Amino acid sequence: MTVANTPRDPGDGPGTDGPRGPLDGVRVLELAGIGPGPFAAMLLGDLGADVVRVDRPGGIAVAPDPRYDVTHRNKRSVVLDLKSPDGAARVLDLAERADILIEGYRPGVAERLGVGPGACHARNPRLVYGRMTGWGQDGPLADRAGHDISYLAPTGVLGMIGEADRPPVVPVNLLGDFAGGSLYLVTGVLAALHHARATGVGQVVDAAIVDGAAHLSALIHGMLAGGQWQDRRGANLLDGGCPYYGVYACADGRHIAVGALEPQFYARFLDLLGLPDFQDAHVDLARWPALREAVAARFATRDRDEWAAVFEGSDACVAPVLSLREAPHHPHLAARSTFVEHSGIVQPAPAPRFSVTPGSVRTGPARSGSGTEDVARDWDLPALLPHAPAPADIDSAPLRKADQ
């Protein structure tokens, strides 16, 4: 199988080698950070927005190798020191020309730097100001540090994941940072953009990972209230407690995933696995331990790919668990070009898909400061250029240092 290719782009210009997407014409200003903020801005860029990232001099200490950080694709970069005399003024110039701004500082930091919502809305009342944090803009923990796992823990979401007799499983940082964080930020800023275009009034979007992660568990809370979910790990239909909804080891040490919930899918699963004596165990919880043991024993007799071939094309809801390097070569994902190669990097393609205005990977990861000339021209802001004359109204007092 081959991975779909998109045209290579020589670097970090605005990019014209692909469709722009449904957000063509929308300008996004991203104040550089880590994790969910950059991913949210990447998603907007994938959908066609013109994303300008404001990088700090010297970069960010904890960050991926910028040459391979695909969360900075479809963006352009300028470098501004927000603690310099004219740094805030340049950001406000950009904010005046933007539709959406994204920042991920701790509460109060943007205000201390002179680029908070008040200052930005004074220049651009239509601006959608997106704030991405873990704890949110208020509450007892708002000023506390944290990371994905810290935010998932108090929401009840982390406690649901894992086996009954073992500690909760760390779900990488996909569930908190990107699902509970980035995707809610993007939903929020696009909804606010719709409102701003209808009314001329911008607003602040407070996207907190704790809020988003809790919101993701809405279905489970409903099941809990209705007595269909036990408030403990490994005891429920969708958390590994059910023997026909889980992951099993194969003879080669690799794994197979089973999701045969409905009766007809369960029957087909047992038929192909060769366990006809467990038809009644679908609803007989007393037989679940024996069923789990039998299923585990059967999967342990063959390699993963052998079992994948057995179930291929069936409605048994069984799939091989692939590694990151294997995934792009899965026949279905390859046929859909779910992964693409751009700038020498295999990466997920933009999602979702649009019939009229498809998104695309137009540029590779933007190098710090490489888009300055293009942004100065396209956003009509010559003051971004080196040695540009300083406006007379710039406050020469240095900005107060702030923890970010």
Coordinates of N, CA and C in Angstrom, one line a residue, residues 238-379:
L238 N -18.9 -0.5 27.6 CA -18.0 0.2 26.7 C -16.6 0.4 27.3
D239 N -16.3 -0.1 28.5 CA -15.0 0.2 29.2 C -14.1 -1.0 29.3
G240 N -14.4 -2.0 28.6 CA -13.6 -3.3 28.7 C -14.2 -4.3 29.6
G241 N -15.2 -4.0 30.3 CA -15.9 -4.9 31.2 C -16.6 -6.0 30.4
C242 N -17.0 -5.7 29.2 CA -17.8 -6.7 28.4 C -16.8 -7.5 27.5
P243 N -16.9 -8.8 27.5 CA -15.9 -9.6 26.8 C -16.0 -9.5 25.3
Y244 N -17.1 -9.0 24.8 CA -17.1 -8.9 23.3 C -17.0 -7.4 22.9
Y245 N -16.4 -6.6 23.8 CA -16.0 -5.2 23.5 C -14.7 -5.0 24.2
G246 N -13.6 -5.3 23.6 CA -12.3 -5.2 24.2 C -11.2 -5.6 23.3
V247 N -10.0 -5.7 23.9 CA -8.8 -5.9 23.1 C -8.1 -7.2 23.6
Y248 N -7.7 -8.1 22.7 CA -7.1 -9.4 23.0 C -5.7 -9.5 22.4
A249 N -4.8 -10.2 23.1 CA -3.5 -10.5 22.6 C -3.5 -11.7 21.7
C250 N -2.7 -11.7 20.6 CA -2.6 -12.8 19.7 C -1.3 -13.5 19.9
A251 N -1.1 -14.5 19.1 CA 0.1 -15.4 19.3 C 1.4 -14.7 19.1
D252 N 1.4 -13.6 18.3 CA 2.7 -12.9 18.0 C 2.9 -11.7 19.0
G253 N 2.0 -11.6 20.0 CA 2.1 -10.5 20.9 C 1.4 -9.2 20.5
R254 N 0.9 -9.2 19.3 CA 0.1 -8.0 18.8 C -1.3 -8.3 19.2
H255 N -2.2 -7.3 18.8 CA -3.5 -7.3 19.4 C -4.6 -7.2 18.4
I256 N -5.8 -7.6 18.8 CA -7.0 -7.5 18.0 C -8.1 -6.8 18.8
A257 N -8.9 -6.0 18.1 CA -9.9 -5.2 18.8 C -11.3 -5.8 18.4
V258 N -12.1 -6.0 19.4 CA -13.5 -6.6 19.2 C -14.5 -5.6 19.7
G259 N -15.5 -5.4 18.8 CA -16.6 -4.5 19.2 C -18.0 -5.0 18.7
A260 N -18.2 -6.3 19.0 CA -19.4 -7.0 18.5 C -20.6 -6.8 19.5
L261 N -21.1 -5.6 19.6 CA -22.1 -5.3 20.6 C -23.5 -5.9 20.2
E262 N -24.0 -5.6 19.0 CA -25.3 -6.0 18.6 C -25.4 -7.5 18.4
P263 N -26.6 -8.1 18.7 CA -26.8 -9.5 18.6 C -26.3 -10.1 17.3
Q264 N -26.6 -9.5 16.2 CA -26.2 -10.1 14.9 C -24.7 -10.0 14.7
F265 N -24.1 -9.0 15.2 CA -22.7 -8.9 15.0 C -22.0 -9.9 16.0
Y266 N -22.5 -10.0 17.1 CA -22.0 -11.0 18.1 C -22.1 -12.4 17.6
A267 N -23.2 -12.7 17.0 CA -23.4 -14.1 16.4 C -22.3 -14.3 15.3
R268 N -22.1 -13.4 14.5 CA -21.1 -13.5 13.4 C -19.7 -13.6 14.0
F269 N -19.4 -12.9 15.0 CA -18.1 -12.9 15.7 C -17.9 -14.3 16.3
L270 N -18.8 -14.9 17.0 CA -18.6 -16.2 17.5 C -18.5 -17.3 16.4
D271 N -19.2 -17.1 15.3 CA -19.1 -18.0 14.2 C -17.7 -18.1 13.6
L272 N -17.2 -16.9 13.3 CA -15.8 -16.8 12.7 C -14.7 -17.2 13.7
L273 N -15.0 -16.9 15.0 CA -14.0 -17.3 16.0 C -14.0 -18.7 16.3
G274 N -15.1 -19.4 16.1 CA -15.3 -20.8 16.3 C -15.7 -21.1 17.8
L275 N -16.6 -20.3 18.3 CA -17.1 -20.5 19.7 C -18.6 -20.6 19.7
P276 N -19.2 -21.5 19.0 CA -20.7 -21.6 18.9 C -21.4 -21.8 20.2
D277 N -20.8 -22.3 21.2 CA -21.4 -22.7 22.5 C -21.7 -21.5 23.4
F278 N -21.3 -20.3 22.9 CA -21.5 -19.1 23.8 C -22.6 -18.1 23.2
Q279 N -23.5 -18.6 22.4 CA -24.5 -17.7 21.9 C -25.3 -17.0 23.0
D280 N -25.7 -17.8 24.0 CA -26.5 -17.2 25.1 C -25.8 -16.3 26.0
A281 N -24.4 -16.3 25.9 CA -23.6 -15.4 26.8 C -23.7 -14.0 26.5
H282 N -24.3 -13.7 25.4 CA -24.4 -12.3 25.0 C -25.2 -11.4 26.0
V283 N -26.2 -12.0 26.7 CA -26.9 -11.2 27.7 C -26.8 -11.9 29.1
D284 N -26.1 -13.0 29.2 CA -25.9 -13.7 30.4 C -24.6 -13.3 31.1
L285 N -24.7 -12.3 32.0 CA -23.5 -11.7 32.6 C -22.7 -12.8 33.4
A286 N -23.5 -13.8 33.9 CA -22.8 -14.8 34.7 C -21.8 -15.6 33.8
R287 N -22.0 -15.6 32.5 CA -21.2 -16.4 31.6 C -20.0 -15.6 31.0
W288 N -20.0 -14.3 31.4 CA -19.0 -13.4 30.8 C -17.6 -13.8 31.1
P289 N -17.3 -14.2 32.4 CA -15.9 -14.6 32.7 C -15.5 -15.8 31.8
A290 N -16.4 -16.8 31.7 CA -16.0 -17.9 30.9 C -15.8 -17.6 29.4
L291 N -16.7 -16.7 28.9 CA -16.6 -16.2 27.5 C -15.3 -15.5 27.3
R292 N -14.9 -14.6 28.2 CA -13.7 -13.8 28.1 C -12.5 -14.8 28.0
E293 N -12.5 -15.8 28.9 CA -11.4 -16.7 28.9 C -11.3 -17.5 27.6
A294 N -12.5 -17.9 27.1 CA -12.5 -18.7 25.8 C -12.0 -17.8 24.6
V295 N -12.5 -16.6 24.6 CA -12.1 -15.7 23.5 C -10.6 -15.4 23.5
A296 N -10.1 -15.2 24.7 CA -8.6 -14.9 24.9 C -7.8 -16.1 24.4
A297 N -8.3 -17.3 24.8 CA -7.6 -18.5 24.4 C -7.6 -18.7 22.9
R298 N -8.7 -18.4 22.3 CA -8.8 -18.6 20.8 C -7.9 -17.6 20.1
F299 N -7.9 -16.3 20.5 CA -7.0 -15.3 19.8 C -5.6 -15.6 20.0
A300 N -5.2 -16.3 21.1 CA -3.8 -16.6 21.4 C -3.3 -17.7 20.5
T301 N -4.1 -18.3 19.7 CA -3.7 -19.5 18.9 C -3.1 -19.0 17.5
R302 N -3.4 -17.8 17.1 CA -2.9 -17.3 15.8 C -2.3 -15.9 15.9
D303 N -1.6 -15.5 14.9 CA -1.0 -14.2 14.8 C -2.1 -13.2 14.5
R304 N -1.8 -11.9 14.8 CA -2.8 -10.9 14.6 C -3.3 -10.8 13.1
D305 N -2.3 -10.8 12.2 CA -2.7 -10.7 10.8 C -3.5 -11.9 10.3
E306 N -3.3 -13.0 10.9 CA -4.1 -14.2 10.5 C -5.5 -14.0 10.9
W307 N -5.7 -13.5 12.1 CA -7.1 -13.3 12.6 C -7.7 -12.1 11.8
A308 N -6.9 -11.1 11.5 CA -7.5 -10.0 10.7 C -8.0 -10.6 9.3
A309 N -7.3 -11.5 8.8 CA -7.8 -12.1 7.5 C -9.1 -12.9 7.7
V310 N -9.2 -13.6 8.8 CA -10.4 -14.4 9.1 C -11.6 -13.5 9.1
F311 N -11.5 -12.3 9.8 CA -12.6 -11.4 10.0 C -12.8 -10.4 8.9
E312 N -11.9 -10.3 7.9 CA -11.9 -9.3 6.9 C -13.2 -9.4 6.1
G313 N -13.8 -8.2 5.9 CA -15.0 -8.2 5.1 C -16.3 -8.6 5.8
S314 N -16.2 -8.9 7.1 CA -17.4 -9.4 7.8 C -18.0 -8.3 8.7
D315 N -19.2 -8.5 9.2 CA -19.8 -7.5 10.1 C -19.6 -8.0 11.6
A316 N -18.5 -8.7 11.8 CA -18.2 -9.1 13.2 C -17.6 -8.0 14.1
C317 N -17.3 -6.8 13.4 CA -16.7 -5.7 14.2 C -15.4 -6.0 14.8
V318 N -14.5 -6.6 14.1 CA -13.2 -7.0 14.6 C -12.1 -6.4 13.7
A319 N -11.1 -5.8 14.3 CA -10.1 -5.1 13.6 C -8.7 -5.3 14.2
P320 N -7.7 -5.3 13.4 CA -6.3 -5.4 14.0 C -5.9 -4.1 14.6
V321 N -5.2 -4.1 15.8 CA -4.7 -2.9 16.4 C -3.3 -2.6 15.8
L322 N -3.3 -1.6 15.0 CA -2.1 -1.2 14.3 C -1.2 -0.2 15.0
S323 N 0.0 -0.2 14.7 CA 0.9 0.9 15.2 C 0.8 2.1 14.4
L324 N 1.4 3.2 14.8 CA 1.4 4.5 14.1 C 2.0 4.3 12.7
R325 N 3.1 3.5 12.6 CA 3.7 3.4 11.3 C 3.0 2.4 10.4
E326 N 2.2 1.5 11.0 CA 1.4 0.6 10.2 C 0.1 1.3 9.6
A327 N -0.4 2.2 10.4 CA -1.8 2.7 10.1 C -1.9 3.3 8.7
P328 N -0.9 4.1 8.2 CA -1.1 4.6 6.9 C -1.3 3.6 5.8
H329 N -0.8 2.4 6.0 CA -0.9 1.3 5.0 C -2.1 0.4 5.1
H330 N -2.9 0.7 6.0 CA -4.2 -0.1 6.1 C -4.9 0.1 4.8
P331 N -5.5 -1.0 4.2 CA -6.1 -0.9 2.9 C -7.2 0.2 2.8
H332 N -8.0 0.3 3.9 CA -9.1 1.2 3.9 C -8.6 2.7 4.0
L333 N -7.7 2.9 4.9 CA -7.2 4.2 5.1 C -6.3 4.7 3.9
A334 N -5.6 3.7 3.3 CA -4.9 4.1 2.1 C -5.8 4.5 1.0
A335 N -6.9 3.7 0.8 CA -7.9 4.0 -0.3 C -8.5 5.4 -0.1
R336 N -8.7 5.8 1.2 CA -9.3 7.1 1.4 C -8.3 8.2 1.6
S337 N -7.0 7.9 1.5 CA -6.0 8.9 1.7 C -6.1 9.6 3.0
T338 N -6.4 8.8 4.0 CA -6.5 9.3 5.4 C -5.2 9.9 5.9
F339 N -4.1 9.3 5.4 CA -2.8 9.9 5.6 C -2.2 10.4 4.3
V340 N -1.4 11.4 4.4 CA -0.7 12.0 3.2 C 0.7 12.2 3.6
E341 N 1.6 12.3 2.5 CA 3.0 12.7 2.7 C 3.2 14.0 2.2
H342 N 3.7 14.9 3.0 CA 3.9 16.3 2.5 C 5.2 16.8 3.2
S343 N 6.1 17.4 2.4 CA 7.4 17.9 2.9 C 8.2 16.7 3.6
G344 N 8.0 15.5 3.0 CA 8.7 14.4 3.5 C 8.2 13.8 4.8
I345 N 7.0 14.2 5.3 CA 6.5 13.8 6.5 C 5.1 13.1 6.3
V346 N 5.0 11.8 6.7 CA 3.7 11.2 6.7 C 2.9 11.7 7.8
Q347 N 1.6 12.1 7.5 CA 0.8 12.8 8.5 C -0.7 12.6 8.2
P348 N -1.5 12.8 9.2 CA -3.0 12.7 8.9 C -3.4 13.8 8.0
A349 N -4.3 13.4 7.1 CA -4.9 14.4 6.1 C -5.9 15.3 6.9
P350 N -6.2 16.4 6.3 CA -7.2 17.3 6.9 C -8.6 16.5 7.1
A351 N -9.3 16.8 8.1 CA -10.6 16.2 8.3 C -11.5 17.3 9.0
P352 N -12.8 17.3 8.8 CA -13.5 16.3 8.0 C -13.4 16.7 6.5
R353 N -14.2 16.1 5.6 CA -14.1 16.3 4.2 C -15.3 17.1 3.7
F354 N -15.1 17.9 2.7 CA -16.1 18.8 2.1 C -16.2 18.5 0.6
S355 N -17.5 18.4 0.2 CA -17.7 18.1 -1.2 C -17.4 19.3 -2.2
V356 N -17.5 20.5 -1.7 CA -17.3 21.6 -2.6 C -16.0 22.4 -2.2
T357 N -15.7 22.5 -1.0 CA -14.5 23.3 -0.5 C -13.6 22.4 0.3
P358 N -12.9 21.4 -0.3 CA -12.0 20.6 0.5 C -10.8 21.3 1.0
G359 N -10.4 20.8 2.2 CA -9.2 21.3 2.8 C -8.0 20.6 2.2
S360 N -6.8 21.0 2.6 CA -5.6 20.4 2.0 C -4.4 20.7 2.9
V361 N -3.3 20.0 2.8 CA -2.0 20.3 3.3 C -1.3 21.1 2.3
R362 N -1.2 22.4 2.5 CA -0.7 23.3 1.5 C 0.8 23.6 1.8
T363 N 1.2 23.7 3.0 CA 2.6 23.9 3.4 C 3.0 23.0 4.5
G364 N 4.3 22.8 4.6 CA 4.9 22.1 5.7 C 5.0 22.9 6.9
P365 N 5.6 22.4 8.0 CA 5.7 23.2 9.3 C 6.4 24.5 9.0
A366 N 5.7 25.6 9.5 CA 6.2 26.9 9.3 C 7.5 27.1 10.2
R367 N 8.5 27.6 9.6 CA 9.8 27.9 10.4 C 9.6 29.2 11.0
S368 N 10.2 29.3 12.2 CA 10.0 30.6 13.0 C 10.5 31.8 12.2
G369 N 9.5 32.7 12.1 CA 9.9 34.0 11.5 C 9.9 34.0 9.9
S370 N 9.7 32.8 9.3 CA 10.0 32.8 7.9 C 8.9 33.4 7.0
G371 N 7.7 33.7 7.7 CA 6.6 34.3 6.9 C 6.5 35.8 7.1
T372 N 7.5 36.5 7.7 CA 7.4 37.9 8.0 C 7.1 38.8 6.8
E373 N 7.9 38.6 5.7 CA 7.7 39.5 4.6 C 6.3 39.3 3.9
D374 N 5.9 38.0 3.8 CA 4.6 37.7 3.2 C 3.5 38.3 4.0
V375 N 3.6 38.1 5.3 CA 2.5 38.6 6.2 C 2.4 40.1 6.2
A376 N 3.6 40.7 6.2 CA 3.7 42.2 6.2 C 3.0 42.7 4.9
R377 N 3.2 42.0 3.8 CA 2.5 42.4 2.6 C 1.1 42.1 2.6
D378 N 0.7 40.8 2.9 CA -0.7 40.4 2.7 C -1.6 41.0 3.8
W379 N -1.1 41.3 5.0 CA -1.9 41.9 6.0 C -1.7 43.4 6.1

